[in-house]
Amino acid sequence: MAPAAATVGGARRIARNIAGPVAAQLIGRFLTTAYAAAMFRLMASPGQSNELQGYLIAALLTTYAGIITDWGLSTWLTREVAAHRTDTDALEKTRTYFGETLAARLGLAAVACLALLIVAATPALSGVFQLSASGAAALVLLGLALLPGAFSSAVTAVYNAYERMSLPAWLTVLTAFVNLMLGVGALVLGWGAPGLGAASLLTTTATAFLFYRLLRRDFFAPTLRWQTGAVRQMLVVAFPLMVNGLLMFIFFRFDSFIINHYRPQDVPIYEAAYKFINVTQILPPIVVLAFFPAMARAAIHDRAALARHYRMAVKLMLLMALPMVAGTVVLAGPLITIFTLGKPGYLPYAAWALAILICYLPFSFINGVTQYVLIALNRQGRLTWVIGAAALFNIGANLLAVPAFGIYGAAAVTVLTELVLLAPFLGWAGADLGMRVLRPGTAGIKLVLAGGALALGTAGLSAVGLGGLPAVVGGVLAYGAALGALRIFSPAEWAVVRSVVQRRRAAA
């Protein structure tokens, strides 16, 4: 295949693997947001001893356990299968990798379930996290859901490696819908936090069954495989990925535990702000995973192509991040009203926290792409040190900021922690690729100017009394006009975009 044709074909795959999952994730996120809003509405108001606080803490603990259970094996499996996908024995390698990672993950999930059961059943341990009896019950049920969740994640990694990302994404929509129905039903029946945990367990189990059927249909019948030497080597290689994910989540969400200690009544308020932050996290994994299989192959065969993928991914992320930040700051109040279904007690505090938190977005988007470039280059061990340092900085800064400034201090620390990561991430990626891949140049200047047009348009309309949504729409229109006038995309990039659009029109 000619290089130009290969480039266009790769771009088409990337576009397809972004468009389908984005649409699915938007619908799925709408459903999960509706579910969260129902929880905030149907459970007690902030400031009271309530089931909501217990469930939120139980969910956070389970998320930490889930990161350990995954052990970075999802990313490892996607990278290894994608890198060897063109081998003559590719399917057999995929079957072997899948069986070994699944066996390891189920074992880790069983250990995590036992650990969460001990926390829930031991008053001294559950007291540390201020878990009520209902919160402890929810913790056990959420922990059991780690077992079917491990299987679903392993199957998703295989689909991602083969660049068939839309099917798992749309399955998450069905999962979110079922979870919404079961969870709201449990709340209406008065089952509280344990009901939410049971809904999650049932939904996760049903999803795993569907993934089992899909894997048999499209690839092979799943089997468990255990070769001690191979599994040990796999766990050693993937260990930095797990540590990195755990440390990233520590600095991203450990502040909730500190808030829970110093100001427990503010936990639901802070979580209300984070519900929209979670929505912003739709894009990074979709865009990164769409590029990641090509990055994994390019890391072995073509470093120049890897640099091109890197620049394009970062440009796309920043183009989306700037209007998201401006829109969120202007519409923070209405967004919180939507996420809490108008429940009293959240405004204006959650809106102020959200306006601070959203400033993390551009830095987080760059860090997310850069991290996966380094993983494609098999440099995940190098990431551990800087992510560990960022996590320590985050914990120490939160211990100082939360007692003094509450949730606003925690929000500001989140932004600062992303900046701590930025410099070493960019330095390492540039060194490994032999160039300053994200040097401030013409494209960067144009992006800054377009961002200025966005800010001026939004601020100007707000100043003349057209605040809120009209100001955001006007600012985004000014942003789009500036991007077009400044020609932010190169001719080669526009050629790729046109080829993708023309193919989709022909298919329609």
mmCIF file of N, CA, C and O in Angstrom, residues 12 15 494 496-508:
data_model
loop_
_atom_site.group_PDB
_atom_site.id
_atom_site.type_symbol
_atom_site.label_atom_id
_atom_site.label_comp_id
_atom_site.label_asym_id
_atom_site.label_seq_id
_atom_site.Cartn_x
_atom_site.Cartn_y
_atom_site.Cartn_z
ATOM 1 N N ARG A 12 -8.971 7.137 8.438
ATOM 2 C CA ARG A 12 -10.366 6.718 8.402
ATOM 3 C C ARG A 12 -10.699 5.807 9.582
ATOM 4 O O ARG A 12 -11.766 5.921 10.193
ATOM 5 N N ALA A 15 -10.879 7.997 12.620
ATOM 6 C CA ALA A 15 -12.118 8.778 12.634
ATOM 7 C C ALA A 15 -13.310 7.905 13.002
ATOM 8 O O ALA A 15 -14.181 8.302 13.786
ATOM 9 N N TRP A 494 -6.265 18.589 6.283
ATOM 10 C CA TRP A 494 -7.558 18.802 5.636
ATOM 11 C C TRP A 494 -7.820 17.737 4.572
ATOM 12 O O TRP A 494 -8.965 17.313 4.363
ATOM 13 N N VAL A 496 -6.902 14.649 4.683
ATOM 14 C CA VAL A 496 -7.345 13.461 5.401
ATOM 15 C C VAL A 496 -8.797 13.603 5.842
ATOM 16 O O VAL A 496 -9.616 12.687 5.688
ATOM 17 N N VAL A 497 -9.156 14.793 6.374
ATOM 18 C CA VAL A 497 -10.529 15.028 6.811
ATOM 19 C C VAL A 497 -11.496 14.900 5.635
ATOM 20 O O VAL A 497 -12.556 14.267 5.741
ATOM 21 N N ARG A 498 -11.140 15.493 4.481
ATOM 22 C CA ARG A 498 -12.020 15.420 3.312
ATOM 23 C C ARG A 498 -12.208 13.985 2.836
ATOM 24 O O ARG A 498 -13.310 13.579 2.446
ATOM 25 N N SER A 499 -11.136 13.195 2.884
ATOM 26 C CA SER A 499 -11.257 11.806 2.442
ATOM 27 C C SER A 499 -12.196 11.024 3.342
ATOM 28 O O SER A 499 -12.965 10.183 2.872
ATOM 29 N N VAL A 500 -12.136 11.305 4.640
ATOM 30 C CA VAL A 500 -13.029 10.621 5.576
ATOM 31 C C VAL A 500 -14.475 11.022 5.323
ATOM 32 O O VAL A 500 -15.377 10.186 5.262
ATOM 33 N N VAL A 501 -14.709 12.333 5.142
ATOM 34 C CA VAL A 501 -16.071 12.820 4.910
ATOM 35 C C VAL A 501 -16.636 12.262 3.615
ATOM 36 O O VAL A 501 -17.782 11.809 3.542
ATOM 37 N N GLN A 502 -15.808 12.254 2.541
ATOM 38 C CA GLN A 502 -16.288 11.765 1.255
ATOM 39 C C GLN A 502 -16.630 10.282 1.329
ATOM 40 O O GLN A 502 -17.605 9.823 0.755
ATOM 41 N N ARG A 503 -15.858 9.534 2.075
ATOM 42 C CA ARG A 503 -16.152 8.106 2.213
ATOM 43 C C ARG A 503 -17.460 7.897 2.952
ATOM 44 O O ARG A 503 -18.250 7.030 2.592
ATOM 45 N N ARG A 504 -17.702 8.703 3.991
ATOM 46 C CA ARG A 504 -18.939 8.546 4.753
ATOM 47 C C ARG A 504 -20.144 8.936 3.897
ATOM 48 O O ARG A 504 -21.196 8.318 3.991
ATOM 49 N N ARG A 505 -20.002 9.982 3.067
ATOM 50 C CA ARG A 505 -21.109 10.364 2.186
ATOM 51 C C ARG A 505 -21.400 9.255 1.185
ATOM 52 O O ARG A 505 -22.561 8.957 0.884
ATOM 53 N N ALA A 506 -20.347 8.660 0.638
ATOM 54 C CA ALA A 506 -20.543 7.588 -0.330
ATOM 55 C C ALA A 506 -21.226 6.386 0.324
ATOM 56 O O ALA A 506 -22.094 5.752 -0.271
ATOM 57 N N ALA A 507 -20.842 6.102 1.565
ATOM 58 C CA ALA A 507 -21.456 4.977 2.284
ATOM 59 C C ALA A 507 -22.925 5.253 2.565
ATOM 60 O O ALA A 507 -23.766 4.351 2.546
ATOM 61 N N ALA A 508 -23.266 6.549 2.846
ATOM 62 C CA ALA A 508 -24.652 6.907 3.112
ATOM 63 C C ALA A 508 -25.495 6.803 1.851
ATOM 64 O O ALA A 508 -26.665 6.495 1.895
#
